[in-house]
Coordinates of C-alpha atoms and ligand atoms in Angstrom, one line a residue:
M198 CA -85.7 14.6 30.8
T199 CA -84.8 17.9 32.2
E200 CA -83.7 20.8 29.6
V201 CA -80.2 20.8 30.8
A202 CA -80.1 16.8 30.6
Q203 CA -81.6 16.9 27.2
A204 CA -79.6 19.9 25.5
G205 CA -76.3 17.7 26.7
A206 CA -78.1 14.6 24.8
N207 CA -78.5 16.6 22.0
R208 CA -75.3 17.9 22.0
G209 CA -73.9 14.0 22.2
A210 CA -76.2 12.8 19.5
A211 CA -74.9 15.8 17.4
R212 CA -71.1 15.2 17.8
L213 CA -71.7 11.5 16.6
G214 CA -73.2 12.6 13.6
G215 CA -76.7 11.5 14.0
L216 CA -75.4 8.0 14.4
G217 CA -78.6 5.6 14.4
T218 CA -78.7 2.1 15.5
T219 CA -76.6 -0.2 13.2
I220 CA -77.6 -1.5 9.7
F221 CA -76.8 -5.1 10.8
T222 CA -79.1 -4.8 13.9
E223 CA -81.8 -3.5 12.1
M224 CA -81.6 -5.8 9.3
T225 CA -81.3 -8.9 11.5
L226 CA -84.6 -7.5 13.3
L227 CA -86.2 -7.5 9.9
A228 CA -85.1 -10.9 9.1
Q229 CA -86.6 -12.0 12.1
R230 CA -90.0 -10.0 11.8
T231 CA -90.1 -11.4 8.3
G232 CA -89.1 -14.8 8.9
A233 CA -87.1 -13.9 5.7
I234 CA -83.1 -15.6 4.9
N235 CA -80.9 -13.1 6.5
L236 CA -78.1 -12.1 4.0
G237 CA -78.0 -8.6 5.6
Q238 CA -75.9 -8.9 8.6
G239 CA -72.8 -10.9 8.1
F240 CA -72.5 -14.0 10.6
P241 CA -72.1 -17.7 9.8
D242 CA -74.9 -20.0 10.7
E243 CA -72.4 -23.0 11.7
D244 CA -69.8 -22.8 14.5
G245 CA -66.1 -23.1 13.9
P246 CA -63.9 -26.1 14.5
S247 CA -64.8 -28.2 18.0
E248 CA -61.5 -28.6 18.8
A249 CA -61.6 -24.6 19.5
I250 CA -65.1 -25.6 21.4
E251 CA -63.8 -28.0 23.7
A252 CA -60.9 -26.0 24.8
A253 CA -63.3 -23.2 25.6
V254 CA -64.9 -25.5 27.8
A255 CA -62.1 -27.0 29.3
A256 CA -60.8 -23.4 30.1
L257 CA -64.0 -22.6 31.8
R258 CA -64.1 -25.5 33.9
G259 CA -60.3 -25.5 34.5
G260 CA -60.4 -22.0 36.6
D261 CA -59.5 -19.6 33.5
N262 CA -62.4 -17.4 34.6
Q263 CA -60.3 -14.0 36.0
Y264 CA -59.4 -11.1 34.1
A265 CA -56.9 -11.9 31.5
P266 CA -53.6 -10.2 31.4
L267 CA -53.9 -6.6 29.8
S268 CA -52.0 -7.6 26.8
G269 CA -53.6 -10.8 26.3
V270 CA -53.2 -14.3 27.7
P271 CA -49.5 -15.8 27.0
S272 CA -50.9 -18.5 24.9
L273 CA -53.0 -16.5 22.7
R274 CA -50.1 -13.8 22.6
D275 CA -47.8 -16.5 21.4
A276 CA -50.4 -18.0 18.5
I277 CA -50.7 -14.7 17.1
L278 CA -47.3 -14.2 16.9
A279 CA -46.6 -17.7 15.2
H280 CA -49.7 -16.8 12.8
Q281 CA -47.8 -13.5 11.7
H282 CA -44.6 -15.4 10.9
H283 CA -46.4 -18.5 9.3
Y284 CA -48.4 -16.5 7.0
Y285 CA -46.5 -13.4 6.1
G286 CA -43.2 -14.0 7.8
L287 CA -43.9 -10.6 10.1
E288 CA -41.9 -10.3 13.4
P289 CA -44.0 -7.4 14.9
E290 CA -42.6 -5.6 17.8
D291 CA -45.5 -5.9 20.1
L292 CA -49.1 -6.7 20.1
L293 CA -52.7 -6.6 22.2
V294 CA -55.6 -8.7 22.4
T295 CA -58.7 -7.0 22.3
F296 CA -62.6 -7.5 22.0
G297 CA -62.5 -7.9 18.7
A298 CA -61.0 -6.4 16.0
T299 CA -63.9 -3.8 16.9
E300 CA -62.2 -2.6 20.0
A301 CA -58.9 -2.7 18.5
I302 CA -60.2 -0.1 15.5
A303 CA -62.0 1.8 18.4
S304 CA -58.7 1.8 20.5
A305 CA -56.1 2.8 17.8
L306 CA -58.1 5.5 16.5
L307 CA -59.0 7.0 19.8
G308 CA -55.3 6.2 20.9
L309 CA -54.0 8.0 17.7
C310 CA -55.9 10.6 16.4
D311 CA -56.3 14.1 17.8
P312 CA -59.6 16.1 17.9
G313 CA -59.6 17.8 14.5
D314 CA -57.8 15.4 12.5
E315 CA -58.7 13.8 9.3
V316 CA -58.6 10.2 8.4
L317 CA -57.8 8.8 5.4
V318 CA -60.4 6.1 5.2
L319 CA -61.2 4.0 1.9
E320 CA -65.3 4.5 1.3
P321 CA -67.5 2.4 1.0
Y322 CA -66.5 1.5 5.1
Y323 CA -67.3 -0.7 7.8
D324 CA -69.7 1.1 9.8
S325 CA -67.9 1.3 12.8
Y326 CA -65.3 3.4 11.3
A327 CA -67.3 6.2 11.1
A328 CA -68.6 6.2 14.6
C329 CA -65.0 5.8 16.0
I330 CA -63.4 8.6 13.8
A331 CA -66.2 10.7 15.3
F332 CA -65.5 9.4 18.7
A333 CA -62.0 10.3 18.3
G334 CA -63.2 14.0 17.3
A335 CA -61.6 13.6 14.1
R336 CA -63.5 13.8 10.4
R337 CA -63.2 11.0 7.8
R338 CA -61.5 11.7 4.3
P339 CA -62.6 9.2 2.0
M340 CA -61.0 7.6 -1.1
T341 CA -64.3 6.1 -3.1
L342 CA -63.8 2.9 -4.1
R343 CA -66.7 2.7 -7.3
P344 CA -68.6 -0.2 -9.0
P345 CA -68.4 -2.5 -10.6
E346 CA -64.8 -2.7 -10.0
F347 CA -64.0 -1.1 -6.7
A348 CA -60.7 -0.3 -7.9
L349 CA -58.7 1.9 -6.2
N350 CA -57.9 5.1 -8.3
L351 CA -54.0 5.9 -7.5
D352 CA -54.3 9.6 -8.7
E353 CA -57.6 10.2 -6.2
L354 CA -55.3 8.6 -3.5
R355 CA -52.3 10.8 -4.0
A356 CA -54.8 13.4 -4.3
T357 CA -56.7 12.8 -1.4
A358 CA -53.5 12.2 0.9
A359 CA -52.0 15.7 -0.4
G360 CA -55.3 17.8 0.4
A361 CA -55.0 16.0 3.8
R362 CA -51.4 16.8 4.6
G363 CA -50.6 18.4 8.1
R364 CA -54.2 17.4 9.0
A365 CA -54.2 13.5 9.0
K366 CA -51.8 11.1 10.6
V367 CA -53.9 8.3 10.0
L368 CA -55.0 6.0 7.3
L369 CA -57.3 3.4 7.9
L370 CA -57.3 0.5 5.4
N371 CA -59.7 -2.5 5.0
T372 CA -58.4 -5.1 2.5
P373 CA -60.0 -7.7 2.2
H374 CA -62.8 -4.9 1.9
N375 CA -66.4 -5.1 3.3
P376 CA -68.6 -4.4 1.8
T377 CA -67.4 -4.4 -1.8
G378 CA -65.7 -7.9 -1.3
R379 CA -62.5 -6.4 -3.0
V380 CA -58.8 -7.7 -2.4
L381 CA -56.5 -4.9 -3.0
D382 CA -53.7 -5.8 -5.5
A383 CA -50.0 -5.4 -4.9
R384 CA -49.9 -2.1 -7.0
E385 CA -52.7 -0.5 -4.9
L386 CA -51.3 -1.7 -1.6
Q387 CA -47.7 -0.2 -3.1
A388 CA -49.3 2.9 -3.7
I389 CA -50.8 3.2 -0.3
A390 CA -47.6 2.3 1.2
Q391 CA -45.9 5.2 -0.7
V392 CA -48.2 7.5 0.3
C393 CA -48.1 6.8 3.8
I394 CA -44.1 6.8 3.9
D395 CA -44.6 10.2 2.0
H396 CA -46.4 11.8 4.1
D397 CA -45.5 10.1 7.3
L398 CA -49.2 8.5 8.0
I399 CA -50.0 5.8 10.2
C400 CA -51.5 2.9 8.5
V401 CA -54.1 1.2 10.9
S402 CA -54.9 -1.9 8.5
D403 CA -58.0 -4.2 9.1
E404 CA -57.3 -7.8 7.9
V405 CA -60.4 -9.4 9.5
Y406 CA -61.1 -11.3 6.3
E407 CA -57.3 -12.2 5.9
H408 CA -58.2 -15.7 5.0
L409 CA -61.4 -15.5 3.3
V410 CA -59.8 -15.0 0.1
Y411 CA -61.3 -16.8 -3.3
D412 CA -59.5 -15.3 -5.8
G413 CA -55.8 -13.6 -5.8
E414 CA -53.9 -13.3 -2.8
H415 CA -54.0 -11.5 0.7
I416 CA -51.2 -9.3 1.3
P417 CA -50.8 -7.8 4.5
I418 CA -49.6 -4.0 4.0
A419 CA -47.2 -4.3 7.0
S420 CA -45.1 -6.8 4.8
L421 CA -44.3 -3.9 2.1
P422 CA -40.9 -2.1 2.3
G423 CA -40.7 0.5 4.9
M424 CA -44.0 -0.3 6.4
S425 CA -43.8 -2.8 9.1
E426 CA -42.4 0.2 10.9
R427 CA -45.8 2.4 10.6
T428 CA -48.2 -0.4 10.0
L429 CA -50.8 -1.8 13.1
T430 CA -52.5 -4.9 11.6
I431 CA -55.9 -6.0 13.0
S432 CA -57.5 -8.9 12.7
S433 CA -59.5 -11.5 14.7
I434 CA -60.6 -15.1 15.3
G435 CA -64.5 -14.0 14.0
K436 CA -64.0 -14.6 10.5
S437 CA -61.2 -17.1 10.1
F438 CA -62.9 -19.7 12.2
S439 CA -66.4 -18.9 12.4
F440 CA -66.7 -17.7 16.0
T441 CA -68.0 -14.2 15.5
G442 CA -69.6 -14.0 19.0
W443 CA -66.3 -14.6 20.7
K444 CA -65.0 -11.2 20.0
V445 CA -61.6 -11.9 20.4
G446 CA -59.3 -10.0 18.2
W447 CA -55.5 -8.4 18.0
C448 CA -53.8 -5.9 16.4
S449 CA -50.2 -6.1 16.4
G450 CA -47.1 -3.7 15.0
P451 CA -44.5 -1.3 16.2
A452 CA -44.3 -0.8 20.0
E453 CA -45.2 3.0 20.0
L454 CA -48.3 2.1 18.0
V455 CA -49.5 -0.7 20.2
A456 CA -48.4 1.4 23.6
A457 CA -50.8 3.9 22.5
T458 CA -53.9 1.4 21.8
R459 CA -53.3 -0.3 24.9
K460 CA -53.5 2.8 26.5
V461 CA -57.0 3.8 25.7
K462 CA -58.2 -0.4 25.7
Q463 CA -57.5 -0.5 29.2
Y464 CA -59.9 2.2 30.1
L465 CA -62.3 0.8 27.5
T466 CA -62.8 -2.8 28.8
F467 CA -59.7 -3.4 30.5
A468 CA -59.1 -7.2 29.6
G469 CA -61.5 -10.2 29.9
G470 CA -63.0 -13.0 28.0
T471 CA -60.4 -15.1 29.2
P472 CA -61.5 -18.5 28.4
L473 CA -62.5 -17.6 24.6
Q474 CA -58.5 -16.2 24.2
H475 CA -57.5 -19.8 25.3
A476 CA -59.8 -21.3 23.1
A477 CA -58.6 -18.8 20.1
A478 CA -55.0 -19.7 20.9
A479 CA -56.3 -23.2 20.5
A480 CA -57.8 -22.3 17.0
L481 CA -54.9 -20.9 15.6
A482 CA -52.9 -23.8 16.7
L483 CA -55.2 -25.9 14.1
P484 CA -53.6 -27.2 11.0
P485 CA -54.2 -24.6 8.0
V486 CA -56.3 -27.2 6.8
H487 CA -59.6 -25.4 8.6
L488 CA -58.9 -22.3 7.2
T489 CA -58.8 -23.7 3.6
R490 CA -61.9 -26.0 4.2
L491 CA -63.4 -23.1 5.2
R492 CA -62.6 -20.8 2.4
D493 CA -63.6 -23.3 -0.4
Q494 CA -67.0 -23.7 1.1
L495 CA -67.3 -19.9 0.9
R496 CA -66.2 -19.9 -2.5
A497 CA -68.8 -22.3 -3.5
N498 CA -71.3 -20.3 -1.8
R499 CA -70.3 -17.2 -3.5
D500 CA -70.7 -18.9 -7.0
L501 CA -74.0 -20.2 -6.3
L502 CA -75.5 -16.9 -4.7
S503 CA -73.5 -15.3 -7.9
K504 CA -75.7 -17.6 -9.9
G505 CA -79.1 -16.9 -8.3
I506 CA -78.3 -13.0 -8.8
S507 CA -77.6 -13.6 -12.6
A508 CA -80.5 -15.7 -12.8
A509 CA -83.1 -13.0 -11.1
G510 CA -81.6 -10.5 -13.9
W511 CA -79.3 -8.6 -11.8
Q512 CA -75.8 -7.7 -12.4
P513 CA -73.3 -9.6 -10.2
L514 CA -70.0 -7.6 -8.9
P515 CA -67.1 -9.3 -8.6
A516 CA -65.9 -10.4 -5.2
A517 CA -62.5 -11.9 -4.4
G518 CA -62.8 -12.3 -0.6
T519 CA -64.8 -11.6 2.3
Y520 CA -68.8 -12.6 3.1
F521 CA -69.9 -10.7 0.9
I522 CA -71.2 -10.0 -3.0
N523 CA -72.5 -6.9 -4.5
A524 CA -75.3 -6.7 -7.1
D525 CA -76.4 -4.1 -9.2
V526 CA -80.2 -4.6 -9.5
G527 CA -81.0 -1.8 -11.6
E528 CA -82.9 0.1 -9.6
E529 CA -82.7 2.4 -6.4
A530 CA -81.5 -0.5 -3.8
V531 CA -82.7 1.3 -0.6
A532 CA -86.7 0.7 -1.5
F533 CA -85.6 -2.2 -3.3
C534 CA -84.0 -3.9 0.1
A535 CA -87.1 -2.8 2.2
A536 CA -89.4 -4.7 -0.7
L537 CA -86.9 -7.6 -0.7
P538 CA -88.2 -9.4 2.4
D539 CA -91.8 -9.6 1.3
G540 CA -91.1 -10.1 -2.4
C541 CA -88.9 -12.8 -2.3
G542 CA -88.1 -14.0 1.6
V543 CA -84.6 -12.7 1.6
V544 CA -83.2 -9.7 3.4
A545 CA -80.0 -7.9 1.9
I546 CA -78.4 -4.4 2.5
P547 CA -78.1 -1.5 0.3
T548 CA -74.7 -0.7 -0.1
S549 CA -75.1 3.1 0.0
V550 CA -75.4 2.7 3.5
F551 CA -71.5 2.6 3.6
Y552 CA -70.7 5.5 1.2
D553 CA -70.8 8.9 2.0
D554 CA -71.8 9.4 -1.6
K555 CA -74.8 7.7 -1.8
Q556 CA -75.2 8.0 -5.5
A557 CA -72.1 5.9 -6.1
A558 CA -74.1 3.0 -4.9
R559 CA -77.3 4.2 -5.7
N560 CA -78.5 0.6 -7.3
L561 CA -76.2 -1.7 -5.3
V562 CA -77.2 -4.5 -3.0
R563 CA -74.8 -6.2 -0.4
F564 CA -75.6 -9.8 0.0
A565 CA -74.2 -12.0 2.7
F566 CA -72.9 -15.4 1.4
C567 CA -71.5 -17.1 5.0
K568 CA -74.4 -19.3 5.6
R569 CA -74.8 -23.2 5.1
P570 CA -74.9 -24.5 1.7
E571 CA -78.5 -25.1 1.9
V572 CA -79.4 -22.2 3.2
I573 CA -77.6 -19.8 0.3
A574 CA -79.0 -22.5 -2.5
E575 CA -82.7 -21.8 -0.9
A576 CA -82.1 -17.9 -1.4
A577 CA -80.3 -18.2 -4.8
K578 CA -83.8 -20.2 -5.3
R579 CA -85.9 -17.4 -4.1
L580 CA -84.1 -14.3 -5.8
A581 CA -84.1 -16.4 -9.0
A582 CA -87.8 -16.8 -8.7
Ligands
PMP191 N1 -63.8 -5.1 10.6 C1 -64.8 -5.6 9.0 C2 -64.3 -5.1 8.2 C3 -65.6 -6.0 9.9 O1 -66.6 -6.9 8.8 C4 -65.8 -6.7 10.9 C5 -66.8 -7.9 11.3 N2 -68.1 -7.4 11.9 C6 -65.1 -6.4 11.8 C7 -64.3 -5.2 11.7 C8 -65.3 -6.7 13.6 O2 -64.9 -7.7 13.9 P1 -64.9 -8.3 15.2 O3 -65.8 -9.0 15.2 O4 -64.0 -9.1 15.5 O5 -65.2 -7.6 16.2
LIG192 N1 -69.5 -7.6 9.9 C1 -70.7 -7.9 9.7 C2 -71.2 -7.1 8.7 O1 -70.6 -6.2 7.9 C3 -71.9 -7.3 10.9 C4 -70.9 -7.3 12.3 C5 -71.9 -6.4 12.8 O2 -73.0 -7.0 13.2 N2 -71.7 -5.2 13.7 O3 -72.2 -7.6 8.0

């Protein structure tokens, strides 16, 4: 490479804070190399409802193969609005279909943040948050959830918001929360809402695990008083219907927030995945039993894996939602996870990779339990042995 190109590449890499290969890709490669059960990257090993797959095939065969409208195909837009109304009584002004929740998060942060802004964000956080905040030239200001409860410290929340006053426009929320499995409760959400109102913050709320709640209930922050007018709610078809590879996502909320997001999205990917958008509409139109069946299966998986973790002599932490359960393994977790595939044929992720404050999660390991029951049973057996 020429010196100029090398220097340019170095500057680019530095701006992104040395972001490397995602931990998920790394862990899946490790599982493939070692033949271990992959409880690292969270994705199901079974397809979602066959009705939705048939709808995808019908759309492919039926000529729905050109660009979708920028904001999404009408049937999916209608289905998302019906979903928000049916489950939460929400009536968003506008919505936008995206390539997974991932593109909604990226477009929202790029569209809503200016370089130099701070973004309030729960720590630990999903990896794309750090990357997208960096893409926007902004900085993250974490509010840390600490084990074993992963509860939000409300004094810390208020102090963090006060510290970012004048520099933050966006609070990036995620509930049910990856990687902790926490489902934020009404008191915590009320406090976050009050902070958003007091400091005039936009709330970007990632709710991709909205239907995967095993204890308690999911409350969309947009449903709290004063919040529908300042919240962009994000979700996708991936987790609720076990179609993570379809990458059909969406965001909804006030017209200006959706417009800012759409402005970026149109230059990232414009609009596509057309047949899968039609199929996602079909999935959302299925009776709710599809969602509850998946939830109940995942709850049973969680309990089974939790028993395996206990039998191994480690401490499983509460996991009220998502695909994930954390365990305190009583030793430094990065080395522990490096040895786990050879030691017992399981891949898992050291939770500290999702924290800026590595010490806060020094001994924690995140296990995904979104696999077939027999795979979870085998993993639990291996851990226990
Ligand atoms: N947010 C969180 C918290 C996630 O765990 C995931 C799943 N990978 C995503 C966003 C991305 O969702 P999608 O696959 O729809 O892009
Ligand atoms: N959300 C999944 C996880 O946390 C992985 C998504 C990805 O591979 N980017 O494991």
